PDB file of C-alpha atoms in Angstrom:
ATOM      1  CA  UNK A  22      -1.215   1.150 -35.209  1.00  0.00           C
ATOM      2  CA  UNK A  23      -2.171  -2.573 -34.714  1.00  0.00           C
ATOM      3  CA  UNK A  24      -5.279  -3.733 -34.146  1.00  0.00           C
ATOM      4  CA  UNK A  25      -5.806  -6.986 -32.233  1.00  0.00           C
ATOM      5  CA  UNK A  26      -9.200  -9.288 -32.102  1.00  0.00           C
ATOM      6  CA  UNK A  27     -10.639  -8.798 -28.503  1.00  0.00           C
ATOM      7  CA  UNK A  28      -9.132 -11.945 -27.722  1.00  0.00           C
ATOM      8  CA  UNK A  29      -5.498 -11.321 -27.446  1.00  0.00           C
ATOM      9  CA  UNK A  30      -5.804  -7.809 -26.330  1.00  0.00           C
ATOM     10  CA  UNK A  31      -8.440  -8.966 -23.107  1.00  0.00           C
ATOM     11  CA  UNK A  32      -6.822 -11.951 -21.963  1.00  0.00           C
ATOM     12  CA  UNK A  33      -8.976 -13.770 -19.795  1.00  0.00           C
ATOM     13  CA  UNK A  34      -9.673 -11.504 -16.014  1.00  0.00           C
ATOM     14  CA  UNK A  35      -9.294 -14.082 -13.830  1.00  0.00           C
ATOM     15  CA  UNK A  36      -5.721 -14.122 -14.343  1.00  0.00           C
ATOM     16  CA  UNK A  37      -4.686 -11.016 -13.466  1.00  0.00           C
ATOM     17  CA  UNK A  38      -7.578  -9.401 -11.363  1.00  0.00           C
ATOM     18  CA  UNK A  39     -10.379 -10.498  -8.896  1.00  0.00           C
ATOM     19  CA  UNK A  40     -13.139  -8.621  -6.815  1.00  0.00           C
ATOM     20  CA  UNK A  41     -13.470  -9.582  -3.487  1.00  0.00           C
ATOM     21  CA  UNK A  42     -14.117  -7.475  -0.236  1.00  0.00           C
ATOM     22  CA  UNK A  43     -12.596  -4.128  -0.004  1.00  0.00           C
ATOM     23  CA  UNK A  44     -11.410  -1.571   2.639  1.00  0.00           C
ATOM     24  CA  UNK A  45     -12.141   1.223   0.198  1.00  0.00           C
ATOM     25  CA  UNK A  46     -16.350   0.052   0.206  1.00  0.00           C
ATOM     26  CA  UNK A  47     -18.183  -3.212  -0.071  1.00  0.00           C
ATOM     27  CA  UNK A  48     -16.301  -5.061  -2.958  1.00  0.00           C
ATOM     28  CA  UNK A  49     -13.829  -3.785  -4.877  1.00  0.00           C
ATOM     29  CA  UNK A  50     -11.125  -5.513  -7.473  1.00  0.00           C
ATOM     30  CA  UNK A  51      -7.606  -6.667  -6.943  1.00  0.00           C
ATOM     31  CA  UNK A  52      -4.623  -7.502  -9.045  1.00  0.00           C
ATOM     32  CA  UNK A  53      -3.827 -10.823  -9.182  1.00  0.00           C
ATOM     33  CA  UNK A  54       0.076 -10.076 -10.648  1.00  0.00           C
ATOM     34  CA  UNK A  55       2.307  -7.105 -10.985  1.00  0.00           C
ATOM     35  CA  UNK A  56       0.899  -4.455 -13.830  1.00  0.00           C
ATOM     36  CA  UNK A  57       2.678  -2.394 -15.801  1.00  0.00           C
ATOM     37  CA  UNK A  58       1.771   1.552 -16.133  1.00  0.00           C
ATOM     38  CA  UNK A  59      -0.336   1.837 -19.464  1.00  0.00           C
ATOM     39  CA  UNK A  60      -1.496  -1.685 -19.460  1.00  0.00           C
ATOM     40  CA  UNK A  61      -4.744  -2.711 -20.233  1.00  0.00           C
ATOM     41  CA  UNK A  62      -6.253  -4.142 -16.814  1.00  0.00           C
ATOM     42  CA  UNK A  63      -9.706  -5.022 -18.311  1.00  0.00           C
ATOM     43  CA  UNK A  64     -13.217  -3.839 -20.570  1.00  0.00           C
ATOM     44  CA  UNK A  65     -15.611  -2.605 -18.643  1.00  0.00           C
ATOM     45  CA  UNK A  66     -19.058  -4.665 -20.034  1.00  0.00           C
ATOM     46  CA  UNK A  67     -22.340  -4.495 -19.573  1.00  0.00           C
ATOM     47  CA  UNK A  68     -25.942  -3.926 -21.348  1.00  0.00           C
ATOM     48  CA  UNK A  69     -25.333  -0.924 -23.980  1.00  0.00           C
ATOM     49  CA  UNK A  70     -28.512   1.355 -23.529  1.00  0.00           C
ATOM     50  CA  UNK A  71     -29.317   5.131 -24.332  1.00  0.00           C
ATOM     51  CA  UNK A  72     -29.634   7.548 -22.028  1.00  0.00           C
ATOM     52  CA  UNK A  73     -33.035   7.918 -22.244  1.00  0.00           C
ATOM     53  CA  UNK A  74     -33.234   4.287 -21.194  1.00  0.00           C
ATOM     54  CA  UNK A  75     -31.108   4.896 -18.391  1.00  0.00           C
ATOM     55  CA  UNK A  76     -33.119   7.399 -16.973  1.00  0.00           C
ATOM     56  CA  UNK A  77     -36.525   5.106 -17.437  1.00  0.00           C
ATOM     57  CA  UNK A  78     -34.470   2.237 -15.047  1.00  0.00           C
ATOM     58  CA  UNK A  79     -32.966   4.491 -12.185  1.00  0.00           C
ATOM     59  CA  UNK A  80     -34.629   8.056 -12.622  1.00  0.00           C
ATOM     60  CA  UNK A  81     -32.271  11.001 -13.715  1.00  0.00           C
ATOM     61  CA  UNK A  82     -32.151  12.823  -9.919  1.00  0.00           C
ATOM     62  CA  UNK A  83     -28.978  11.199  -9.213  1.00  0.00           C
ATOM     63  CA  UNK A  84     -30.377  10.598  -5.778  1.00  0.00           C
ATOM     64  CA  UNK A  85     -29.341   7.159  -5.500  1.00  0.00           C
ATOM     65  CA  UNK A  86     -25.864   7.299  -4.348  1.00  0.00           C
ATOM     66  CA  UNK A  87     -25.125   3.943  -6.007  1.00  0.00           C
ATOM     67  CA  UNK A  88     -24.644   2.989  -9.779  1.00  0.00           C
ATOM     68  CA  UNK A  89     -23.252   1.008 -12.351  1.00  0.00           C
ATOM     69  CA  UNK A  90     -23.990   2.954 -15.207  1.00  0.00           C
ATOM     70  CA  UNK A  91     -20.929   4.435 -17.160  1.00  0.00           C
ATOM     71  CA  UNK A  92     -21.359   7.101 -19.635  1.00  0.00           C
ATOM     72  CA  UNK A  93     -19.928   5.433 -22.993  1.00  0.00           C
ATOM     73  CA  UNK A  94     -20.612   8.680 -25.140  1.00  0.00           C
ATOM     74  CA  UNK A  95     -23.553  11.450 -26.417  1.00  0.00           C
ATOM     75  CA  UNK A  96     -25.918   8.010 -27.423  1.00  0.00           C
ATOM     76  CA  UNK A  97     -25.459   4.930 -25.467  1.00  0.00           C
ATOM     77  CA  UNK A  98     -24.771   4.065 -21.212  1.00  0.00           C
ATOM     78  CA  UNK A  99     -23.079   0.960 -20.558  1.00  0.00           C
ATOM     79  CA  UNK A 100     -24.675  -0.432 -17.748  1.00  0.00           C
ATOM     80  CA  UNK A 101     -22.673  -2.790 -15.573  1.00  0.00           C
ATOM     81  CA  UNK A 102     -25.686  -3.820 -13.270  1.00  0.00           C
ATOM     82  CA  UNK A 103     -27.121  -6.396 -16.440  1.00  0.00           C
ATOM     83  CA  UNK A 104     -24.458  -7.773 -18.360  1.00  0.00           C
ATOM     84  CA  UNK A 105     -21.654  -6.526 -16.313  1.00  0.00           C
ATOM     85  CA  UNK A 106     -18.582  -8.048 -15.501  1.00  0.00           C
ATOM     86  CA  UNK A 107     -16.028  -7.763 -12.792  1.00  0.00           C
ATOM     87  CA  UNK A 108     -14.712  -4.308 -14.086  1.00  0.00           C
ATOM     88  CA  UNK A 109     -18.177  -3.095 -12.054  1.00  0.00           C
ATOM     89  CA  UNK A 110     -16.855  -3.892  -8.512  1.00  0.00           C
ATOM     90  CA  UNK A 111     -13.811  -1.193  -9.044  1.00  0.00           C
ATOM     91  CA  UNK A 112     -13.731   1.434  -6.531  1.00  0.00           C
ATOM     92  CA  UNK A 113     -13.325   5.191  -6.683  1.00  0.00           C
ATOM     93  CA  UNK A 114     -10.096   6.597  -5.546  1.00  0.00           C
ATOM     94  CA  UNK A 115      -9.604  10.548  -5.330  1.00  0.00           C
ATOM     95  CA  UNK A 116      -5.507   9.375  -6.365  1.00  0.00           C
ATOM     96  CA  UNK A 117      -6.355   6.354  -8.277  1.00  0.00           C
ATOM     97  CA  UNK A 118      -3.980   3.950  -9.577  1.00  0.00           C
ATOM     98  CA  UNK A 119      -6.237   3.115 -13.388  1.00  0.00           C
ATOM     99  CA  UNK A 120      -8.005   5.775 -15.695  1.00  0.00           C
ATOM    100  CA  UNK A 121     -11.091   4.919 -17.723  1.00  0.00           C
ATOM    101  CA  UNK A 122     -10.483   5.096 -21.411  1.00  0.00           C
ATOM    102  CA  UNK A 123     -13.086   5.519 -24.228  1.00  0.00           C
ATOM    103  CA  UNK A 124     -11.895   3.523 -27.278  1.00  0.00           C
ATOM    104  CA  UNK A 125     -13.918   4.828 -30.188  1.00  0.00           C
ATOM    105  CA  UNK A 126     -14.883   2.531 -32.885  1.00  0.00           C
ATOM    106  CA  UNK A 127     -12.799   2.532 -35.836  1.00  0.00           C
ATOM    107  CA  UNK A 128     -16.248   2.673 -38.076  1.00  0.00           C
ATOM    108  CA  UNK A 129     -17.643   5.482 -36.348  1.00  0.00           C
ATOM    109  CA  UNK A 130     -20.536   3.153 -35.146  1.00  0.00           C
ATOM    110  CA  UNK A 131     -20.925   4.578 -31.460  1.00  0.00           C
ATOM    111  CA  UNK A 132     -22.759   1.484 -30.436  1.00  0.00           C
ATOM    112  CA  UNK A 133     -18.962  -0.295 -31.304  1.00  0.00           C
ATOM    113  CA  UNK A 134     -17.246   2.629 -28.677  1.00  0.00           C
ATOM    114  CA  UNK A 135     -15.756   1.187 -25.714  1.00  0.00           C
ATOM    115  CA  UNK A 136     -14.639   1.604 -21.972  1.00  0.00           C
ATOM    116  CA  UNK A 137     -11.066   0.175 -21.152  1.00  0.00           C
ATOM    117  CA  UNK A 138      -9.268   0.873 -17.723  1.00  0.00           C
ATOM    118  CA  UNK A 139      -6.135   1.255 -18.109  1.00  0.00           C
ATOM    119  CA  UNK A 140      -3.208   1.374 -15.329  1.00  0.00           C
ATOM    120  CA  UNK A 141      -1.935   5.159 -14.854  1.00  0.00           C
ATOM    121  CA  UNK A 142       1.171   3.680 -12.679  1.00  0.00           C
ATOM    122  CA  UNK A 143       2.838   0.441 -11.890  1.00  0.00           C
ATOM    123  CA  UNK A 144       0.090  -2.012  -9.491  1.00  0.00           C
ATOM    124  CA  UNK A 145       1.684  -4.534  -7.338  1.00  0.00           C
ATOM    125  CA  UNK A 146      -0.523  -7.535  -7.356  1.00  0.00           C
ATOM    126  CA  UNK A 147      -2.882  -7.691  -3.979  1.00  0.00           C
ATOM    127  CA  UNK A 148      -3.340  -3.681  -4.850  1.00  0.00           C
ATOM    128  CA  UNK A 149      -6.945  -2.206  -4.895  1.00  0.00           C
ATOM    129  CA  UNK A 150      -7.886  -1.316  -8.928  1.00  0.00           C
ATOM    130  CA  UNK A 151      -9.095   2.438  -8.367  1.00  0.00           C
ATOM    131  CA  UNK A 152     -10.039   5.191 -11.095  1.00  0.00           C
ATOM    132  CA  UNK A 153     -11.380   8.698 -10.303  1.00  0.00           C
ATOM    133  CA  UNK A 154     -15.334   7.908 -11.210  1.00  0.00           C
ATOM    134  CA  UNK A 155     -15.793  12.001 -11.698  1.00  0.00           C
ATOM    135  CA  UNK A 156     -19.449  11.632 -11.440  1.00  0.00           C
ATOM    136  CA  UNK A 157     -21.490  14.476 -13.251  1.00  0.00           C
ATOM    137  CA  UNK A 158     -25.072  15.086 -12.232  1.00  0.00           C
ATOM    138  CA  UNK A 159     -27.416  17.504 -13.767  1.00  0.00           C
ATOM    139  CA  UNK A 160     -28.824  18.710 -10.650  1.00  0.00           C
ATOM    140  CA  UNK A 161     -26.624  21.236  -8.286  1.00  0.00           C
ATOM    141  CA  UNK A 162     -24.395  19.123  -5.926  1.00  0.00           C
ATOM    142  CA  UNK A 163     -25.641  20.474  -2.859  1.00  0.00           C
ATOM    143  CA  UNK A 164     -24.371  19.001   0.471  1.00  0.00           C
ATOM    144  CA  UNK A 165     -26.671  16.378   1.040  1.00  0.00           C
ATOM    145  CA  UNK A 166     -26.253  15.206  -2.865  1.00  0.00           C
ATOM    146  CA  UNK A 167     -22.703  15.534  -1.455  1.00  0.00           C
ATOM    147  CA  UNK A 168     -23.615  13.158   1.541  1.00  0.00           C
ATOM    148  CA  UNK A 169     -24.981  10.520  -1.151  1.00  0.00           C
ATOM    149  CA  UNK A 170     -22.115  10.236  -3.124  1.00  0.00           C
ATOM    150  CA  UNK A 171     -19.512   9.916  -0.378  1.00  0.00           C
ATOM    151  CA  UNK A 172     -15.844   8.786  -0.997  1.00  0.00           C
ATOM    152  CA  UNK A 173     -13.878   6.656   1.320  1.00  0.00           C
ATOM    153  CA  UNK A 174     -10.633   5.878  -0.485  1.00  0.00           C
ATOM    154  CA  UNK A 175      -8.891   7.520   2.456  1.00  0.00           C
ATOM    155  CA  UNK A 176      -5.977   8.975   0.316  1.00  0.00           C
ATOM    156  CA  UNK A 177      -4.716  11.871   1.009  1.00  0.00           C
ATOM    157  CA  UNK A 178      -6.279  14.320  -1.220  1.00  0.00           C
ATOM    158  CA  UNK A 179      -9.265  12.997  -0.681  1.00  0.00           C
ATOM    159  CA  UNK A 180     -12.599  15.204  -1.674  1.00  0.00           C
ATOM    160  CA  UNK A 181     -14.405  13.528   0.269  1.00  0.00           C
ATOM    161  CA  UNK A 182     -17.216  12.951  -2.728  1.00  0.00           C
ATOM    162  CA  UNK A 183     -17.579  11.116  -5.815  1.00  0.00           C
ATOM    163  CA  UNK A 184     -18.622  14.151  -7.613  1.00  0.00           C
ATOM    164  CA  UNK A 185     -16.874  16.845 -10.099  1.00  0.00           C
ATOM    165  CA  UNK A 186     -17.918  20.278  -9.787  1.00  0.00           C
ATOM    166  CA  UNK A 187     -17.637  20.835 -13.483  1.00  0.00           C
ATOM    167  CA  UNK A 188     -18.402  18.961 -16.700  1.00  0.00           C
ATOM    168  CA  UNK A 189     -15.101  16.991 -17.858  1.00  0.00           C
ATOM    169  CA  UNK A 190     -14.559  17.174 -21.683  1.00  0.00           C
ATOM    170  CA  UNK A 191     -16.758  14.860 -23.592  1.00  0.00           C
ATOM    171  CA  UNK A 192     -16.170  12.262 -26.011  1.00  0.00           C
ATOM    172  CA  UNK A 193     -13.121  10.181 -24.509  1.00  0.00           C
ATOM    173  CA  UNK A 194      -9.640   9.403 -26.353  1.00  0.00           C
ATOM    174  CA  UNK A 195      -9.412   6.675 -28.904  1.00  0.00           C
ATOM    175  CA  UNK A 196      -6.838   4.310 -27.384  1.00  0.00           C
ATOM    176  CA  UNK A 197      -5.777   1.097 -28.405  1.00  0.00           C
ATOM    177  CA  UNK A 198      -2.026   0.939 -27.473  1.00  0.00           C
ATOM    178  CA  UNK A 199      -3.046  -0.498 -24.037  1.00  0.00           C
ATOM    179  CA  UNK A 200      -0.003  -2.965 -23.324  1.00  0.00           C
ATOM    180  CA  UNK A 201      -1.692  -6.981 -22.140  1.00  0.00           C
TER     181      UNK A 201
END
């Protein structure tokens, strides 16, 4: 396995994807050029806090119905709203055409860990970048927690919410033959 400095493996965004008004909701991120299934479409960046500090800056009710924070493993939230980069703006799809990817750290240093979507299938540039968000809340998902969390990716298997019913297995996959 080959490792590459962040440099060659994240070629610059601009290139091959850009946020700008979506159908799906408010902005969302487009290809710029054809990508391949299993590339590497971009890091997704921001401030690296703990949970704890998470729940100081938004509350832990999940009532908001909005967030940038992504779960980067058992110690640290990335959070997209400081920091972030354009990997925030990507929408939730129910069939989504990316998958988020946990990278861990080489040197076990969790704070290294980090958050790569990666194409699932082949994107045609102008396409909508979409992963399945598979938000997990503490508190039960009743139907108004539902009603805050709604998806609108219109696809056809659409559950009509961001939220999982059940916790997804932790910890992530450590990934780093992402094709640039």
């Amino acid at each position: 396995m080959m490792m590459l400095p962040i440099h060659s493996r994240f070629p610059p965004m601009t290139q091959r994807i850009r946020a700008r008004r979506s159908p799906i909701h408010g902005r969302g991120v487009f290809a710029l050029a054809d990508l391949a299934k299993g590339d590497c479409v971009v890091r997704y960046r921001g401030e690296l806090i703990s949970h704890a500090q998470a729940d100081e800056r938004y509350g832990d009710d999940g009532e908001s119905g909005h967030t940038f924070l992504f779960t980067l493993n058992e110690q640290y939230v990335v959070d997209g709203n400081r920091r972030g980069n354009v990997a925030r703006w990507i929408n939730h799809s129910c069939m989504p055409n990316c998958q988020a990817v946990i990278e861990i750290s080489a040197g076990g240093d969790p704070r290294r860990d980090r958050i790569l979507i990666e194409a699932v299938r082949d994107i045609a540039a102008g396409e909508e970048i979409t992963y399945d968000y598979g938000i997990v809340l503490a508190v039960p998902h009743t139907a108004a927690m539902k009603r805050l969390w709604p998806c609108h990716c219109g696809a056809a298997r659409c559950t009509g919410t961001l939220l999982k019913r059940r916790r997804r297995t932790e910890g992530g996959h450590a990934r780093v033959e992402c094709k640039m």
